[in-house]
mmCIF file of C-alpha atoms in Angstrom:
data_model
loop_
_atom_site.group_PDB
_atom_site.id
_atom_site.type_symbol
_atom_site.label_atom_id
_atom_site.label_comp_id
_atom_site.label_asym_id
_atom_site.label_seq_id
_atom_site.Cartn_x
_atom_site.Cartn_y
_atom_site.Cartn_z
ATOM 1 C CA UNK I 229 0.000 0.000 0.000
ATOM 2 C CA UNK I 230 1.330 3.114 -1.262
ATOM 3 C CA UNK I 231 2.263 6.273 1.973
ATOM 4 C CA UNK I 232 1.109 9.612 1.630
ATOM 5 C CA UNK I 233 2.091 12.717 3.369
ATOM 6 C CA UNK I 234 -1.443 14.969 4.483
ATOM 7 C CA UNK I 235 -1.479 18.560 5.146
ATOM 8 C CA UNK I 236 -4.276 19.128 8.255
ATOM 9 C CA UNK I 237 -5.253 22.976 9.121
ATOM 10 C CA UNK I 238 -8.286 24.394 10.674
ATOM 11 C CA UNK I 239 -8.332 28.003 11.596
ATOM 12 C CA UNK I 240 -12.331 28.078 12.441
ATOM 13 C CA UNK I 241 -14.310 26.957 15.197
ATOM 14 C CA UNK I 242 -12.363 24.391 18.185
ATOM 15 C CA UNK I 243 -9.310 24.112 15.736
ATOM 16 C CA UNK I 244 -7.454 21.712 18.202
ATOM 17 C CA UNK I 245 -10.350 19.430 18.040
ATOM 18 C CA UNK I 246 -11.152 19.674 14.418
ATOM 19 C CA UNK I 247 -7.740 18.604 13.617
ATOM 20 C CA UNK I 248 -7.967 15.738 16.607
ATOM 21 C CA UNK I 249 -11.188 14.381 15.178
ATOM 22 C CA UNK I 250 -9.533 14.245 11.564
ATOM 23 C CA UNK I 251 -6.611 12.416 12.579
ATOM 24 C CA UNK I 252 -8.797 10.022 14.285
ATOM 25 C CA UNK I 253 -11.005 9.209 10.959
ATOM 26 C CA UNK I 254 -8.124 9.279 8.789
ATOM 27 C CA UNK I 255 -7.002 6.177 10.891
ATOM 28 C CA UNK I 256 -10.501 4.696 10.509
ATOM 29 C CA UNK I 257 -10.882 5.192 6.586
ATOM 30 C CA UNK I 258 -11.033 1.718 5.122
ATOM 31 C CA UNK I 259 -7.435 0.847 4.290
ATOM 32 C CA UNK I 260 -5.947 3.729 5.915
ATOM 33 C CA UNK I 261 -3.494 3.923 8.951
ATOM 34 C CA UNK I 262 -1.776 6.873 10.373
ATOM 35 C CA UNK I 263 1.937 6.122 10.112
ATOM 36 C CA UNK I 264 2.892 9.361 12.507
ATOM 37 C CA UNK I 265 1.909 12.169 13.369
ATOM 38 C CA UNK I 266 3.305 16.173 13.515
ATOM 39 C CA UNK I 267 3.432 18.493 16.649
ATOM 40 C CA UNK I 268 0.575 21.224 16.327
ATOM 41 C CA UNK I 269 2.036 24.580 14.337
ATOM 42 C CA UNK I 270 0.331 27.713 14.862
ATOM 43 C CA UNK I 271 0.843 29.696 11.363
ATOM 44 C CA UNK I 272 -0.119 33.129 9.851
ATOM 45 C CA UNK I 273 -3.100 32.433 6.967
ATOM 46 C CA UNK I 274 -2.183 32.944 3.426
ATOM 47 C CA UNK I 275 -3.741 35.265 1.454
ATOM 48 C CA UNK I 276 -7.054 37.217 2.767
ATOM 49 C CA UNK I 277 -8.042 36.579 6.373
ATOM 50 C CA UNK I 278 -6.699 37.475 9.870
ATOM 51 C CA UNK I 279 -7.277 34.003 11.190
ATOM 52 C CA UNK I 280 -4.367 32.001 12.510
ATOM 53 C CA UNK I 281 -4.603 28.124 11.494
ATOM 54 C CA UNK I 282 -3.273 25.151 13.580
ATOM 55 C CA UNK I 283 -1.659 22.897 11.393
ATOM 56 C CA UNK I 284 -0.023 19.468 11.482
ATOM 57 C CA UNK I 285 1.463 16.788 8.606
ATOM 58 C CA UNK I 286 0.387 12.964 9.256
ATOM 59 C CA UNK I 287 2.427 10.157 7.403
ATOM 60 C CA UNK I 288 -0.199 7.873 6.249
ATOM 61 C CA UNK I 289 -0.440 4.546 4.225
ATOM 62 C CA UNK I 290 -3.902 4.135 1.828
ATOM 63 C CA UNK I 291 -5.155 1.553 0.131
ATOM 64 C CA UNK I 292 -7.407 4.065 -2.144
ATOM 65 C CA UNK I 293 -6.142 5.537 -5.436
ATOM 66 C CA UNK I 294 -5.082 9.214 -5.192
ATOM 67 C CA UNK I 295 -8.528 10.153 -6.555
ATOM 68 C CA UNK I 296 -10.235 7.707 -3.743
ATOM 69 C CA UNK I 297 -8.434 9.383 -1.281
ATOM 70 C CA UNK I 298 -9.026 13.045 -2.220
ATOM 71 C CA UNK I 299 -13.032 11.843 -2.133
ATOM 72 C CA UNK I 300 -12.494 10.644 1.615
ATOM 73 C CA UNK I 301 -10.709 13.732 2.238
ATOM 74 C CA UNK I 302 -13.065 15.930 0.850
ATOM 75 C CA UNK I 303 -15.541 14.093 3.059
ATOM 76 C CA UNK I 304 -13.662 14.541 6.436
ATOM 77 C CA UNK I 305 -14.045 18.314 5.369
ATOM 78 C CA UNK I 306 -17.979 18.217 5.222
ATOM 79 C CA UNK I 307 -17.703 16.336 8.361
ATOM 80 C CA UNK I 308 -15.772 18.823 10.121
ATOM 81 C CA UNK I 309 -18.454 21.717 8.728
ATOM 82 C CA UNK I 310 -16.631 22.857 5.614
ATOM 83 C CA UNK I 311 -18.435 24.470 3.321
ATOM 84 C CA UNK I 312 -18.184 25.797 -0.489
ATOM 85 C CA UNK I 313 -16.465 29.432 -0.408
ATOM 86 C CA UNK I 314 -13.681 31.637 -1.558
ATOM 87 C CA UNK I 315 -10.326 29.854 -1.904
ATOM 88 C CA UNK I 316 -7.749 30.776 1.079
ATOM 89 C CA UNK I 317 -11.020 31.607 3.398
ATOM 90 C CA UNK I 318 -11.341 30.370 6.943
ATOM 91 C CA UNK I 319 -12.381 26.929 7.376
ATOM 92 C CA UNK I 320 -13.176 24.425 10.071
ATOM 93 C CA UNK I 321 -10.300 22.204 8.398
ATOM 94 C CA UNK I 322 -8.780 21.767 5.096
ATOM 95 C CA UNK I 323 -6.384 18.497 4.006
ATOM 96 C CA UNK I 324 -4.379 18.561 1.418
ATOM 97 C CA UNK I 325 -2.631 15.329 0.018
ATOM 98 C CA UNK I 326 1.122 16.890 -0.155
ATOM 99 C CA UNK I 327 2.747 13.694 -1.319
ATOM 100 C CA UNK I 328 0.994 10.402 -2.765
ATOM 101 C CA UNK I 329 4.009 7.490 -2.983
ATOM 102 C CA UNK I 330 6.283 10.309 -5.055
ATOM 103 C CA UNK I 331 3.754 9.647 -8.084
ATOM 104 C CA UNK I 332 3.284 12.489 -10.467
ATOM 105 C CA UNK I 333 -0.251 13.561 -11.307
ATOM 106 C CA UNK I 334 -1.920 16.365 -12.394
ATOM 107 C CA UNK I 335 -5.471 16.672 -13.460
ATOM 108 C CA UNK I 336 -8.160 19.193 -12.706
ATOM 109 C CA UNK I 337 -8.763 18.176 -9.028
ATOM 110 C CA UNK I 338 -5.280 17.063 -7.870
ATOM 111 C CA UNK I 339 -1.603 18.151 -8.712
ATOM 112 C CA UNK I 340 0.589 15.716 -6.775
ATOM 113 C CA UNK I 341 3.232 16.902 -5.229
ATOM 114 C CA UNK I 342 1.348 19.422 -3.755
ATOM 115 C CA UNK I 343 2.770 22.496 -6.282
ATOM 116 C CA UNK I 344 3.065 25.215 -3.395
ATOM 117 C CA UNK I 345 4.283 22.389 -0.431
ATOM 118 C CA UNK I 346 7.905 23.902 -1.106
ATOM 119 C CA UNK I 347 7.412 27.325 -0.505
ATOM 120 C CA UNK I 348 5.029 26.999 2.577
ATOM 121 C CA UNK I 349 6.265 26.990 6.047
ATOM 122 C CA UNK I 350 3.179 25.776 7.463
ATOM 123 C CA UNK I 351 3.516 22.606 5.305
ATOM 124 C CA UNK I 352 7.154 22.271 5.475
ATOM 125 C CA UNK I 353 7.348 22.373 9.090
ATOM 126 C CA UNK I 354 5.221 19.993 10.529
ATOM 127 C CA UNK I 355 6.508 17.940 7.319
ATOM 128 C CA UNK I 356 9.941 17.575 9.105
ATOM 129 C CA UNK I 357 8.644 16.318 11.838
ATOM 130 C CA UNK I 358 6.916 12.959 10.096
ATOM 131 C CA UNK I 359 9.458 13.219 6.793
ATOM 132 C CA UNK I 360 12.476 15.653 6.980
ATOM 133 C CA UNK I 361 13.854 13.703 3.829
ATOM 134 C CA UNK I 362 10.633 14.603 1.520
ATOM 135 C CA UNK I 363 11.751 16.193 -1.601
ATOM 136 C CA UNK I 364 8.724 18.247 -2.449
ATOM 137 C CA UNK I 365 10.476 19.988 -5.337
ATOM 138 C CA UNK I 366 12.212 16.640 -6.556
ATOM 139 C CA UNK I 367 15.802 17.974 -5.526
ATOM 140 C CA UNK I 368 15.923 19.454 -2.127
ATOM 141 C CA UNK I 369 14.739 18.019 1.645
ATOM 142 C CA UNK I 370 11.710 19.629 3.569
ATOM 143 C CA UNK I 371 14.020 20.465 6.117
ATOM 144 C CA UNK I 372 16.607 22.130 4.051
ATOM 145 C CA UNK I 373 13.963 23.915 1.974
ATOM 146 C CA UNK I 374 12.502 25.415 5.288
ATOM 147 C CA UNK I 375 15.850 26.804 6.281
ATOM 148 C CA UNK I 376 16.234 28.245 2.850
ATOM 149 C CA UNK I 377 12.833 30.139 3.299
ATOM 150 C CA UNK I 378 12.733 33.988 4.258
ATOM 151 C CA UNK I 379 12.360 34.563 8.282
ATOM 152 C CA UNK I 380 9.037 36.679 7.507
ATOM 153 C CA UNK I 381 7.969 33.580 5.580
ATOM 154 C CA UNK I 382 8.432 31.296 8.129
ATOM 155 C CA UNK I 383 6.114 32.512 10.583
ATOM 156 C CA UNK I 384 5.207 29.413 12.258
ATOM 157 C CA UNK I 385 5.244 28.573 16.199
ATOM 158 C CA UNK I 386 5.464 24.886 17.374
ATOM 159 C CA UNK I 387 2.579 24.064 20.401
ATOM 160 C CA UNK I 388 2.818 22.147 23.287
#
């Protein structure tokens, strides 16, 4: 069964738990198991918004297709409360598949790797805590790539 690396955030509502809950149905998806799992990050939202988000990364091996898997995903959303709306607003929580077994894929849903993982702090950083190694651009590590970043870009603060 292939691993994947997932993106959690949820800057709306009991973040903490939103992102608790997720974690926990991830694990029961049919197939799935959580391989490991990030410290919380508190980071600064991108784009509109003055929300903060909590995020964490989760190492995870599927049995579903990429395409299966965004489906569930999309579903843990609705569960959580998400609803349609503007890209980059607040939501309840949002998961992103960073990383599906290093395949290559881009259709009209999906772009794997996640085209933006390498330039994000709150991606990368949680990242190096389940997969320092990852090579989100194809060349360079997470954890290299988040040192490489620009201090006002890496905004992010590791919870208890």
């Amino acid at each position: 069964m292939p691993d994947c690396l997932l993106l959690l955030g949820a800057n709306l509502g009991r973040r903490r738990e939103n992102l608790r809950r997720a974690v926990l149905r991830l694990a029961r998806l049919p197939g799935g198991r959580v391989l490991a799992r990030s410290r919380l990050y508190e980071t600064a939202p991108v784009g509109p918004g003055r929300r903060r988000y909590l995020n964490l990364a989760v190492r995870y091996r599927t049995a579903l297709s990429p395409m299966g898997l965004l489906v569930e995903l999309k579903r843990l959303e609705a569960l959580a409360g998400r609803r349609p709306g503007r890209r980059w607003g607040p939501r309840p929580l949002d998961v992103d598949i960073l990383d599906y077994a290093g395949r290559r894929l881009k259709n009209r849903w999906l772009t794997l790797p996640h085209p933006r993982a390498a330039e994000r702090a709150f991606a990368l950083a949680p990242v190096c805590d389940v997969a320092p190694r990852w090579r989100p651009d194809g060349r360079i590590a997470a954890a290299r790539l988040l040192e490489r970043l620009a201090p006002s870009a890496r905004e992010v603060r590791r919870l208890p």
